[in-house]
Amino acid sequence: MSNDNEREPEYLGDGVYASFDGYHVWLRTGSHDNPDNTIALEPGVWNALVRYRARVTKTDDLEGT
């Protein structure tokens, strides 16, 4: 995943770290230095996840819970 565009991983909570390489949103669990699991979300999957969240929470805003 080495990419000059990649941002430093950001802790989201619950042991989840996120980073972005200019294309994929990378999610890691455990430690960002030595992750237990890694998932790369391409733009279409990221958009599907956002739509899923809006559907299950019945909200369009990104801050709603």
Short mmCIF file of C-alpha atoms in Angstrom, two decimals:
data_model
loop_
_atom_site.label_atom_id
_atom_site.label_comp_id
_atom_site.label_asym_id
_atom_site.label_seq_id
_atom_site.Cartn_x
_atom_site.Cartn_y
_atom_site.Cartn_z
CA MET A 1 0.00 0.00 0.00
CA SER A 2 2.95 2.34 -0.20
CA ASN A 3 1.89 5.52 -1.99
CA ASP A 4 3.18 9.10 -1.79
CA ASN A 5 -0.45 10.34 -1.69
CA GLU A 6 -1.31 8.22 1.34
CA ARG A 7 -2.24 10.11 4.47
CA GLU A 8 -1.23 9.11 7.98
CA PRO A 9 -3.74 6.63 9.45
CA GLU A 10 -6.43 8.24 11.60
CA TYR A 11 -7.92 6.48 14.59
CA LEU A 12 -11.72 6.23 14.21
CA GLY A 13 -12.47 4.36 17.43
CA ASP A 14 -13.15 0.75 18.41
CA GLY A 15 -9.66 -0.27 17.25
CA VAL A 16 -10.25 0.95 13.67
CA TYR A 17 -7.81 3.12 11.72
CA ALA A 18 -8.51 4.72 8.34
CA SER A 19 -6.19 6.10 5.67
CA PHE A 20 -6.56 7.23 2.07
CA ASP A 21 -4.09 6.65 -0.78
CA GLY A 22 -5.77 8.80 -3.39
CA TYR A 23 -8.02 5.98 -4.59
CA HIS A 24 -8.79 3.47 -1.81
CA VAL A 25 -10.00 4.14 1.70
CA TRP A 26 -8.01 1.68 3.79
CA LEU A 27 -9.45 0.35 7.05
CA ARG A 28 -7.27 -1.51 9.54
CA THR A 29 -8.12 -3.09 12.86
CA GLY A 30 -5.88 -3.48 15.87
CA SER A 31 -2.79 -1.35 15.24
CA HIS A 32 -2.14 0.70 12.12
CA ASP A 33 1.53 -0.39 12.31
CA ASN A 34 0.75 -4.09 12.68
CA PRO A 35 -2.92 -4.57 11.72
CA ASP A 36 -5.00 -7.64 12.49
CA ASN A 37 -7.15 -7.05 9.37
CA THR A 38 -6.95 -4.72 6.37
CA ILE A 39 -9.70 -3.73 3.94
CA ALA A 40 -9.29 -1.53 0.85
CA LEU A 41 -12.51 0.17 -0.22
CA GLU A 42 -12.55 1.36 -3.82
CA PRO A 43 -14.77 4.39 -4.59
CA GLY A 44 -17.82 2.32 -5.62
CA VAL A 45 -17.69 0.25 -2.44
CA TRP A 46 -17.15 3.37 -0.32
CA ASN A 47 -20.25 4.94 -1.94
CA ALA A 48 -22.25 1.76 -1.31
CA LEU A 49 -21.21 1.86 2.36
CA VAL A 50 -22.33 5.50 2.67
CA ARG A 51 -25.69 4.62 1.05
CA TYR A 52 -26.06 1.64 3.38
CA ARG A 53 -25.43 3.81 6.42
CA ALA A 54 -28.00 6.38 5.25
CA ARG A 55 -30.55 3.63 4.67
CA VAL A 56 -30.14 1.86 8.01
CA THR A 57 -29.95 5.08 10.03
CA LYS A 58 -32.62 6.77 7.90
CA THR A 59 -30.52 9.93 7.60
CA ASP A 60 -28.80 11.79 4.78
CA ASP A 61 -26.32 13.71 6.93
CA LEU A 62 -22.88 12.32 7.69
CA GLU A 63 -23.00 13.32 11.37
CA GLY A 64 -26.31 11.65 12.29
CA THR A 65 -26.39 8.54 14.42
#
